[in-house]
mmCIF file of C-alpha atoms in Angstrom:
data_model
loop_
_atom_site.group_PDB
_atom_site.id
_atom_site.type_symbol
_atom_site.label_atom_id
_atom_site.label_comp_id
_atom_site.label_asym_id
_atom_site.label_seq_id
_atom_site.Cartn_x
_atom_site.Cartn_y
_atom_site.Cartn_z
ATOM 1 C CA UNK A 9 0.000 0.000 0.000
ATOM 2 C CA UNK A 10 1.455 3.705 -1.512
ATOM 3 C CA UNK A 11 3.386 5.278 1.325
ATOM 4 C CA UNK A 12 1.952 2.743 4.619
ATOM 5 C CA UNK A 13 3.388 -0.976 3.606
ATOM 6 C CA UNK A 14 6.007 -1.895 1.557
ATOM 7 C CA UNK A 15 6.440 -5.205 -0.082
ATOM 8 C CA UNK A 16 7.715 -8.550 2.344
ATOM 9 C CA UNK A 17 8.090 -6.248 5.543
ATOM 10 C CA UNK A 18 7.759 -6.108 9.128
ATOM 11 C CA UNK A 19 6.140 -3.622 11.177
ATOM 12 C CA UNK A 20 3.884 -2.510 14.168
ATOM 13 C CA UNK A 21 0.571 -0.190 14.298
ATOM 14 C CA UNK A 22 0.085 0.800 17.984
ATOM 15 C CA UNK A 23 -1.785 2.726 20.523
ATOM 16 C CA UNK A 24 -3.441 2.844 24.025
ATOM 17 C CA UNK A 25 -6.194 0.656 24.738
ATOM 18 C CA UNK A 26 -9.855 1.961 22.847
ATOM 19 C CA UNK A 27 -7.984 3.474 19.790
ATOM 20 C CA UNK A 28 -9.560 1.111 17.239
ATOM 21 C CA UNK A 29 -5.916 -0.186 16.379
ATOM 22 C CA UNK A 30 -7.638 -3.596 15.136
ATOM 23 C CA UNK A 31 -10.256 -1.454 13.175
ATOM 24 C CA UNK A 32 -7.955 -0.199 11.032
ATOM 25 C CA UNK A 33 -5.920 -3.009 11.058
ATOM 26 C CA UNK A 34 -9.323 -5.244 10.058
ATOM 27 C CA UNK A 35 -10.319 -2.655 7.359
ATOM 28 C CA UNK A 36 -6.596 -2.737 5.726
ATOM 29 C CA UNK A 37 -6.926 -6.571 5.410
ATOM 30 C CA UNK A 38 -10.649 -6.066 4.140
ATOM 31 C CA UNK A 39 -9.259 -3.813 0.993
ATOM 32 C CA UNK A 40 -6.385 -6.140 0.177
ATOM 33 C CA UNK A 41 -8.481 -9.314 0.555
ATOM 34 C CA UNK A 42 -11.413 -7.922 -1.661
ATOM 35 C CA UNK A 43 -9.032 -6.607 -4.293
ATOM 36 C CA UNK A 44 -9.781 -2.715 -4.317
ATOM 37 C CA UNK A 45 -7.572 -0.946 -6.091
ATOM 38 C CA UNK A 46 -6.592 2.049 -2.764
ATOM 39 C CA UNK A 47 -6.766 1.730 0.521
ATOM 40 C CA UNK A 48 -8.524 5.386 1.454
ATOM 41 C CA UNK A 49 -6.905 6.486 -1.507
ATOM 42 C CA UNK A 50 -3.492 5.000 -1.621
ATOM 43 C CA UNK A 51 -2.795 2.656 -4.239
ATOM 44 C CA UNK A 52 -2.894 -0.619 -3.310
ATOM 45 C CA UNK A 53 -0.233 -2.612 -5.716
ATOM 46 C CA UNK A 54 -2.507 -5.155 -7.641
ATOM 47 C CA UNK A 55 1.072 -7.470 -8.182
ATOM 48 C CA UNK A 56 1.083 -7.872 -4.698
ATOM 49 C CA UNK A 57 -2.742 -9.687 -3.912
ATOM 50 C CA UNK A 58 -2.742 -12.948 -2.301
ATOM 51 C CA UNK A 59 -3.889 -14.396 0.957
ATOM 52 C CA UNK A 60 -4.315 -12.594 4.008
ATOM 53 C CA UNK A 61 -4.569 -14.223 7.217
ATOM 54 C CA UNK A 62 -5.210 -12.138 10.253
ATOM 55 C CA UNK A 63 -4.340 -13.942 13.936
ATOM 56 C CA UNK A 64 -7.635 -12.503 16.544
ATOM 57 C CA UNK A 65 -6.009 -13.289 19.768
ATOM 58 C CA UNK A 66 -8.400 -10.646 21.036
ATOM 59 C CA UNK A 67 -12.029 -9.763 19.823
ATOM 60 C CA UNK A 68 -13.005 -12.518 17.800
ATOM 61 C CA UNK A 69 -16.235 -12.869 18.307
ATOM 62 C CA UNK A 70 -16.922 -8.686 17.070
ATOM 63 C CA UNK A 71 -15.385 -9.728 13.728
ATOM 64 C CA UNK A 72 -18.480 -11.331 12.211
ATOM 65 C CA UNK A 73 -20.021 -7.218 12.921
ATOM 66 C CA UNK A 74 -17.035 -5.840 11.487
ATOM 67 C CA UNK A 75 -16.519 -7.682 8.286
ATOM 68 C CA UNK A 76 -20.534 -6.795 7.466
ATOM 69 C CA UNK A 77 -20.375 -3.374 8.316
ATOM 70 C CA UNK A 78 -17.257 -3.337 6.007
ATOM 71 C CA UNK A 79 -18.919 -4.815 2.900
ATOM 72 C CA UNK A 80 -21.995 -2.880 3.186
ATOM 73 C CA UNK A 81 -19.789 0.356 3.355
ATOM 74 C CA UNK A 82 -17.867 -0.459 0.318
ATOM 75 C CA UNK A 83 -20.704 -2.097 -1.526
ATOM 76 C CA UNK A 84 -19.088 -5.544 -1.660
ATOM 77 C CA UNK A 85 -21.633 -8.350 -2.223
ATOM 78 C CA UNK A 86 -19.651 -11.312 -0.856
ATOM 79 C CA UNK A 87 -17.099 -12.005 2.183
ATOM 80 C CA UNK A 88 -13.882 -13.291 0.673
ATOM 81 C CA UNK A 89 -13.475 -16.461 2.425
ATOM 82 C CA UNK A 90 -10.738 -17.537 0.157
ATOM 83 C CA UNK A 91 -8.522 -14.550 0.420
ATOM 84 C CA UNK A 92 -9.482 -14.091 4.033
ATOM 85 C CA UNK A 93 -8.904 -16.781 6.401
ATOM 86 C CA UNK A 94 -9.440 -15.596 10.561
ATOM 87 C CA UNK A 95 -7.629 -17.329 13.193
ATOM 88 C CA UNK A 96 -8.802 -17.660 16.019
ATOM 89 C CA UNK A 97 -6.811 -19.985 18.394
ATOM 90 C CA UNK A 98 -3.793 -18.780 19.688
ATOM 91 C CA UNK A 99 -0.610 -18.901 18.404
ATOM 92 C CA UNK A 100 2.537 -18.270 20.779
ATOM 93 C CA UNK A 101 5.690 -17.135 18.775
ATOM 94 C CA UNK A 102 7.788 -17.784 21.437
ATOM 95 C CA UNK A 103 6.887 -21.540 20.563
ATOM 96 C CA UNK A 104 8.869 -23.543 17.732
ATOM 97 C CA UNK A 105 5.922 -25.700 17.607
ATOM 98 C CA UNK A 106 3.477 -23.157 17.181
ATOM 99 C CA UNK A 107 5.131 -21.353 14.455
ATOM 100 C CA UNK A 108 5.880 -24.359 12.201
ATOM 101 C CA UNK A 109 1.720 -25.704 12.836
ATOM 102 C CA UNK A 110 1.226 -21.533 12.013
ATOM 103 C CA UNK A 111 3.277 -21.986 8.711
ATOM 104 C CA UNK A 112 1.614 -25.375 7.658
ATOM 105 C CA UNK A 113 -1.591 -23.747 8.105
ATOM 106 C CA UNK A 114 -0.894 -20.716 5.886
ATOM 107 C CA UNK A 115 0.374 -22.768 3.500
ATOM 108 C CA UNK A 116 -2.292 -25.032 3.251
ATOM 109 C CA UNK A 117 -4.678 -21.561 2.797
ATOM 110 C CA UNK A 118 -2.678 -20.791 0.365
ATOM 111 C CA UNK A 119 -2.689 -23.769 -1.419
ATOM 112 C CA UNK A 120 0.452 -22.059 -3.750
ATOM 113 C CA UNK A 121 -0.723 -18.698 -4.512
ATOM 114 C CA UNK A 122 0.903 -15.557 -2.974
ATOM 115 C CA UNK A 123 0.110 -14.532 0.945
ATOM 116 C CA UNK A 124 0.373 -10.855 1.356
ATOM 117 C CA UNK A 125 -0.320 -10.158 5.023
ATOM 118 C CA UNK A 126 -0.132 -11.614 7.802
ATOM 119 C CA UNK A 127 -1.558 -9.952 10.944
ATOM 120 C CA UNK A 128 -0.268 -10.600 14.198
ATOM 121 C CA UNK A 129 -3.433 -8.981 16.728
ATOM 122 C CA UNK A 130 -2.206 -8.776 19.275
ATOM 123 C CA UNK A 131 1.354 -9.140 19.852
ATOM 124 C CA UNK A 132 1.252 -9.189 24.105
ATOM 125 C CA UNK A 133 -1.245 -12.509 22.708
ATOM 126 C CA UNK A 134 1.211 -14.139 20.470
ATOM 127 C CA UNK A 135 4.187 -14.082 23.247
ATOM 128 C CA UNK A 136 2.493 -15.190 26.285
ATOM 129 C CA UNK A 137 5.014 -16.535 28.909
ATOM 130 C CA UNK A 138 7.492 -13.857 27.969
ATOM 131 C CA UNK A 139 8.969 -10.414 29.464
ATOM 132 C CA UNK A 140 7.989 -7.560 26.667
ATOM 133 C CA UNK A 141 11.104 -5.919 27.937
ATOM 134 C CA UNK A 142 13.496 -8.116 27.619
ATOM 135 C CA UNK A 143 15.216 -8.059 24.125
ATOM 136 C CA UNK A 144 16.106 -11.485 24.375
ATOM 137 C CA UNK A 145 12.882 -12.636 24.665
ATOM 138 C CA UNK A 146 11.423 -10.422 22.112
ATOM 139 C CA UNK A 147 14.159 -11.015 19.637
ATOM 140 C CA UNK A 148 13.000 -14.532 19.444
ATOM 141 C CA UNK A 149 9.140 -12.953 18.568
ATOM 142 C CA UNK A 150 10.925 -10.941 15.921
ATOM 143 C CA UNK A 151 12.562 -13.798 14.310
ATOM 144 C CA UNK A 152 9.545 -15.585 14.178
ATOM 145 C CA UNK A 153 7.921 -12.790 12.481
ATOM 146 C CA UNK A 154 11.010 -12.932 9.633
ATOM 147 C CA UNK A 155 9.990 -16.348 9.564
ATOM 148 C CA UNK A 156 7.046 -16.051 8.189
ATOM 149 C CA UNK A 157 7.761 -12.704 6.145
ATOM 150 C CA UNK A 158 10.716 -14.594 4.206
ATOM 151 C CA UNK A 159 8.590 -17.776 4.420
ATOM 152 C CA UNK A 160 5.775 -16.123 2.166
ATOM 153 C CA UNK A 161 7.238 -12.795 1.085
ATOM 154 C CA UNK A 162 4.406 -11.154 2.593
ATOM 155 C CA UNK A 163 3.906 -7.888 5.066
ATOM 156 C CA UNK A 164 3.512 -8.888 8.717
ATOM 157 C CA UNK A 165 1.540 -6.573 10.914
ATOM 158 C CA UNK A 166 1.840 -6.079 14.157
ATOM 159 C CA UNK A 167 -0.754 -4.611 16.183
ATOM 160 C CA UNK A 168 0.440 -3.939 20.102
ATOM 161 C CA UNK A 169 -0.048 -1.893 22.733
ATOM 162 C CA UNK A 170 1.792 1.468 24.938
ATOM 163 C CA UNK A 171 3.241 1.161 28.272
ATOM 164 C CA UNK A 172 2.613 3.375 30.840
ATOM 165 C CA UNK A 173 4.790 6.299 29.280
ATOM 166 C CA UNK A 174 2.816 6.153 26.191
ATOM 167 C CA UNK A 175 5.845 4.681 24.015
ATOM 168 C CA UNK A 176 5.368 1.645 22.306
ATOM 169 C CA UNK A 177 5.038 -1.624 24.693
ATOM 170 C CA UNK A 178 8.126 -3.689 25.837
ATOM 171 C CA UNK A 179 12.096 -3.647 24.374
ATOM 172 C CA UNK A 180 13.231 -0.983 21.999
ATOM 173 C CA UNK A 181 13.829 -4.130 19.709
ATOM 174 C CA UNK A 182 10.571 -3.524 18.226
ATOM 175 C CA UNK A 183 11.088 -0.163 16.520
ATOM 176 C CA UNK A 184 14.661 -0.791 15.422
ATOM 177 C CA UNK A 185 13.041 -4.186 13.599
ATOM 178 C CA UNK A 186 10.033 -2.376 12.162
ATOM 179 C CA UNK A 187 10.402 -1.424 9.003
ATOM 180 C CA UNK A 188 7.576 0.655 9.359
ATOM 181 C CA UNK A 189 6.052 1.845 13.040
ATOM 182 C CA UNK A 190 2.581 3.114 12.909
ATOM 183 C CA UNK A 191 0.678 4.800 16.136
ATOM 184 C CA UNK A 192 -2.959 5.277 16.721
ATOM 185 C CA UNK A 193 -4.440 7.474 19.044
ATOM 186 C CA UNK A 194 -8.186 8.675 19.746
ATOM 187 C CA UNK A 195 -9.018 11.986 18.913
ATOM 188 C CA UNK A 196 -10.140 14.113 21.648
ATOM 189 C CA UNK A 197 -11.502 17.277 19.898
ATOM 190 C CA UNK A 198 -13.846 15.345 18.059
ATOM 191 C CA UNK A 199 -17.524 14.737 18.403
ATOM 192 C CA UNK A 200 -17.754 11.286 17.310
ATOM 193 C CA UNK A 201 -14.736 8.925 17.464
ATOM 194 C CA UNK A 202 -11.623 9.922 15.457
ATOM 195 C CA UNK A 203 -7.897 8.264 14.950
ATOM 196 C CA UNK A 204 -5.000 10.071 14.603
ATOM 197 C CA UNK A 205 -2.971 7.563 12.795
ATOM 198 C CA UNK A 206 0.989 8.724 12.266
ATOM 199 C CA UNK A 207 3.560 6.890 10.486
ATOM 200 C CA UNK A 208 6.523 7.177 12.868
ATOM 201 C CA UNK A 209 8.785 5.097 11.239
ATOM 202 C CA UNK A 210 9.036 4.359 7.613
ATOM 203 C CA UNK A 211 12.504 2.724 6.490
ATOM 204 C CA UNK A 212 12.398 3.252 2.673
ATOM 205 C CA UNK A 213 10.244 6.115 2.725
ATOM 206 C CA UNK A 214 9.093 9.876 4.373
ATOM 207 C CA UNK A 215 7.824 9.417 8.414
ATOM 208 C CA UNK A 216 6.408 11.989 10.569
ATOM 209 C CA UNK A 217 3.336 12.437 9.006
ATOM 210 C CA UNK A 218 -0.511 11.452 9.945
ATOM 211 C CA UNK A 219 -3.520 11.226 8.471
ATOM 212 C CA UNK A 220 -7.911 11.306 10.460
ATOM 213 C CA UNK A 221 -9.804 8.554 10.212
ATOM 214 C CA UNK A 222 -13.523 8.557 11.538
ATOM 215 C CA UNK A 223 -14.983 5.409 12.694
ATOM 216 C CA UNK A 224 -18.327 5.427 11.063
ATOM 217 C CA UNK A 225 -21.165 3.381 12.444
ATOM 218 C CA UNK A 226 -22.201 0.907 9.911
ATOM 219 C CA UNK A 227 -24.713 -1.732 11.077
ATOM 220 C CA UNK A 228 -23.913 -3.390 14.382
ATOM 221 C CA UNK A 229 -20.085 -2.029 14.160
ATOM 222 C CA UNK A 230 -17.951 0.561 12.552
ATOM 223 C CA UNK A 231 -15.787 0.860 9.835
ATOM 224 C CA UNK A 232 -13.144 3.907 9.559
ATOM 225 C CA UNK A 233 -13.183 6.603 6.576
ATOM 226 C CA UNK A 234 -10.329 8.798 6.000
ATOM 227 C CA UNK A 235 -10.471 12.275 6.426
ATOM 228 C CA UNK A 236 -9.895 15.227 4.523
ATOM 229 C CA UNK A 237 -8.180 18.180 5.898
ATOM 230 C CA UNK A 238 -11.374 20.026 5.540
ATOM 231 C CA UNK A 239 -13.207 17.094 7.387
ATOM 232 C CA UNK A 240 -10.862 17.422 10.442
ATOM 233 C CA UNK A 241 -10.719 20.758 11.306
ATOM 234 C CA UNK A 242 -14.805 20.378 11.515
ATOM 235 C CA UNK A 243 -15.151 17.840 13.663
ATOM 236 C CA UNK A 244 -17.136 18.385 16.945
ATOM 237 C CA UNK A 245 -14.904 19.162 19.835
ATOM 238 C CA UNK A 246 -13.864 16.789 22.916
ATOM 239 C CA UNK A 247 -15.554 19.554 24.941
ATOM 240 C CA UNK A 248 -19.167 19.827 23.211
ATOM 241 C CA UNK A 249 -19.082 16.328 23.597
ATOM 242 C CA UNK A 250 -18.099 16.353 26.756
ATOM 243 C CA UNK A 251 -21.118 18.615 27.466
ATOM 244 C CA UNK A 252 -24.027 16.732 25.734
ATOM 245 C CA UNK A 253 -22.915 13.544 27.948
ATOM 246 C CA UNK A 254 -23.120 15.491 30.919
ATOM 247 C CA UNK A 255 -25.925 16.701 30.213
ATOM 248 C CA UNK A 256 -27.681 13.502 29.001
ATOM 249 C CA UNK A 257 -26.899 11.659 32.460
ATOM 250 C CA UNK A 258 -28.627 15.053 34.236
ATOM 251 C CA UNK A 259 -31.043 14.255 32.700
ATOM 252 C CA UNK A 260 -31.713 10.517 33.078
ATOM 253 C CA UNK A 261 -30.650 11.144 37.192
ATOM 254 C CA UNK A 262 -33.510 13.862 37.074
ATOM 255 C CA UNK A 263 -35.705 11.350 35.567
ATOM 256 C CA UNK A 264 -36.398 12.420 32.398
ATOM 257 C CA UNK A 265 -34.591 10.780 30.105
ATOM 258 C CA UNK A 266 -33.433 11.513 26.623
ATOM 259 C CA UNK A 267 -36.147 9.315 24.688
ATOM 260 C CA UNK A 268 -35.868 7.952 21.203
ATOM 261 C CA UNK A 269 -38.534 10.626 19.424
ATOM 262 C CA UNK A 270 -40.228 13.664 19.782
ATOM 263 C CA UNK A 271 -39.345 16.875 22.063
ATOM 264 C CA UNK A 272 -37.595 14.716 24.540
ATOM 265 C CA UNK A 273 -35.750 12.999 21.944
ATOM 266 C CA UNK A 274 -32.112 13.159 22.095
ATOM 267 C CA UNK A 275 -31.516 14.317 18.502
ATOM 268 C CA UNK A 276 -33.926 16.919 18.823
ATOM 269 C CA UNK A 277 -32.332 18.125 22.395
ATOM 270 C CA UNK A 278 -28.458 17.856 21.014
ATOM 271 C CA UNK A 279 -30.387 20.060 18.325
ATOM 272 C CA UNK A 280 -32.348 22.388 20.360
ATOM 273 C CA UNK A 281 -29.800 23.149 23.002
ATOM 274 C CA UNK A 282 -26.367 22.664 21.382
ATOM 275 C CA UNK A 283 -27.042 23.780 18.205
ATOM 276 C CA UNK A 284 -25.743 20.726 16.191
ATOM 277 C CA UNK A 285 -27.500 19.507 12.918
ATOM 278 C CA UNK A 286 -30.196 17.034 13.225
ATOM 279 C CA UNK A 287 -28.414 14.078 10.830
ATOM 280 C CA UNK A 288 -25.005 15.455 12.613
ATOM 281 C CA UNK A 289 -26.465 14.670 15.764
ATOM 282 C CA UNK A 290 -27.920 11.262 14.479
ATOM 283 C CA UNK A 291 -25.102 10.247 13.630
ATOM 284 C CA UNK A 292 -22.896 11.185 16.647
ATOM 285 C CA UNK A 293 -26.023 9.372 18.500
ATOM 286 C CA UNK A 294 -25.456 6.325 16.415
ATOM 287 C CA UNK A 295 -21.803 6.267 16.624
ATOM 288 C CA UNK A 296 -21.795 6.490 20.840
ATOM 289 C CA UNK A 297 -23.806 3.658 20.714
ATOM 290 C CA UNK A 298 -21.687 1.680 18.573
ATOM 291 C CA UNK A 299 -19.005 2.342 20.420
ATOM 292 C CA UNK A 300 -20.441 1.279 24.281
ATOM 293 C CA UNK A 301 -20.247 5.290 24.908
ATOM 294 C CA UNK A 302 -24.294 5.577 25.442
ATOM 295 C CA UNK A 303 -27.105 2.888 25.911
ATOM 296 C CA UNK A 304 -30.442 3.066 25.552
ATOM 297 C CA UNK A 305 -32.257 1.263 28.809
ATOM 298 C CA UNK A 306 -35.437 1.423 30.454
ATOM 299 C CA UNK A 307 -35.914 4.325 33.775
ATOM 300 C CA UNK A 308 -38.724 3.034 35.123
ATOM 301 C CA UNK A 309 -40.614 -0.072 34.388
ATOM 302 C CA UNK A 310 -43.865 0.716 35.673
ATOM 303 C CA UNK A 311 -43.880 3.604 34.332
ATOM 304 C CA UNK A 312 -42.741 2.491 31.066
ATOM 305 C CA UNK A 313 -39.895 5.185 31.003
ATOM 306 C CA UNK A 314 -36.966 4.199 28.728
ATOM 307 C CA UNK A 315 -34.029 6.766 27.601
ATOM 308 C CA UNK A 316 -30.473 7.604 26.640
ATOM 309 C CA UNK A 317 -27.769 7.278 29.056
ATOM 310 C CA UNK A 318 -23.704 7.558 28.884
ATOM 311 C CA UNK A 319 -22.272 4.680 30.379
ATOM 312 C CA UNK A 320 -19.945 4.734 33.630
ATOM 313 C CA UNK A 321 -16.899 5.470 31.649
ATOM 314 C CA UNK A 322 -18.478 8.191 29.251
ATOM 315 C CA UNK A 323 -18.532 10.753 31.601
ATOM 316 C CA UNK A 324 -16.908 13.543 32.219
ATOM 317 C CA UNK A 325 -13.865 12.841 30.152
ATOM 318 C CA UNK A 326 -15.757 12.206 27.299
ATOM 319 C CA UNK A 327 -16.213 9.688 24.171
ATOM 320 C CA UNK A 328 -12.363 8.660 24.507
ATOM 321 C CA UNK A 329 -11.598 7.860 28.397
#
């Protein structure tokens, strides 16, 4: 992919925990797999299609929601299940065993025709038993990721987590491997959820910059669109947002409830009171929900009284904390 992933490398996209890091790792393998032509506008090199396999070690089960959401997006009739092929048991790295069963089974996928990436989500999942900060132990992860990238000339992904200083989690042996070194972090002057993705490492090629993706509710999940610059200097900020959720729990502790319609509806007060657009406030709505951010439960039984409200970790810091 133009300027993200280069041909038979090794890399890492990471981030803190909530930042959609296998969202846009997910929707990257959805583009190659399916054969479009760009990834958000980046041209995807057609030479380079083949298999991708993508290890869930985490969040399996939300990948079913995620794959739909993705082809009704992008207008794709069909799932690829012969370019796509979802792992879910895990795989330890740190394990000869593992890694030679991991390479029979890619191979078998494959059944001879080119893999192009393999995705490793997540990496504290693939090395369990080990010290993250011990280069030893995470030089043997690394080689088994060269493994597989020499195995079947093919871009392996890694998709990881920070440590408490914010850096990329465990020994320093993962960015001098990377070839490229990708972090994601949720916006916080947005509205509805936003990822700051920024290349901070690109061997062959230009680093430091970033580009906005917003993580559109589609369905029962979301699937991320690219920004424009336009798009991201108008999205709603981290304290508006903050704001409406305050408000919306005042309102369900006060007993009256955000409802679905009407007056009392919560598109009409976001309206009304904060001045946003009703289909920009639908679709903030929307999005929250997708997200866990708001839920929609019943007040009081007998008296019938169901309404909005921002769950425990919604409030006050927001769609992000």
């Amino acid at each position: 992919v133009d300027r993200h992933f280069p041909e038979q490398s090794l890399g890492f996209l990471y981030g803190e925990p909530g930042t959609f890091k296998s969202f846009i790792a997910f929707d990257l393998c959805m583009h190659l797999a399916h054969g479009l032509p760009d990834w958000h506008g980046d041209t995807i090199d057609p030479t380079t299609a083949g298999l991708v396999v993508y290890l869930a070690g985490e969040g399996a089960a939300g990948f079913k929601h995620r794959a739909q959401a993705w082809l009704n997006k992008h207008l794709v009739p069909e799932f690829n299940d012969k370019r796509f092929i979802l792992i879910r048991k895990p795989c330890n790295f740190m394990s000869e065993e593992d890694i030679a069963r991991l390479e029979r089974t890619v191979a078998f996928h494959a059944a001879g025709r080119p893999v192009a990436t393999i995705v490793v989500d997540t990496v504290s999942r693939a090395v369990a038993g080990a010290d993250q900060n011990l280069q030893k132990d995470m030089t043997i992860f690394i080689r088994a990721c060269d493994r597989l990238k020499d195995r079947f000339k093919a871009v392996v992904l890694g998709v990881h987590h920070t440590n408490k200083s914010g850096d990329i989690l465990g020994s320093v042996v993962f960015r001098a491997s990377g070839d490229f070194v990708f972090r994601a972090e949720a916006r916080k002057d947005s509205g509805q959820p936003t990822v700051r993705l920024t290349c901070e490492k690109q061997k062959d090629g230009p680093d430091g910059w970033g580009e906005t993706y917003a993580m559109e509710a589609v369905g029962q999940s979301l699937a991320p669109r690219r920004l424009t610059k336009a798009e991201a200097t108008k999205v709603v900020s981290a304290g508006r947002s903050g704001d409406i959720l305050e408000a919306m729990e005042a309102a369900w502790r006060e007993g009256k409830p955000w409802r679905q319609r009407g007056r009392e509806g919560a598109v009409g007060v976001m309206h009304q009171q904060f001045g946003m657009a009703k289909d920009e406030a639908e679709k903030l709505l929307q999005t929250w929900l997708a997200t866990g951010v708001v839920t929609y439960k019943t007040f009081d039984k007998k008296l019938k009284l169901s309404g909005y409200c921002p769950t425990s970790s919604a409030v006050p810091n927001g769609v992000f904390d």
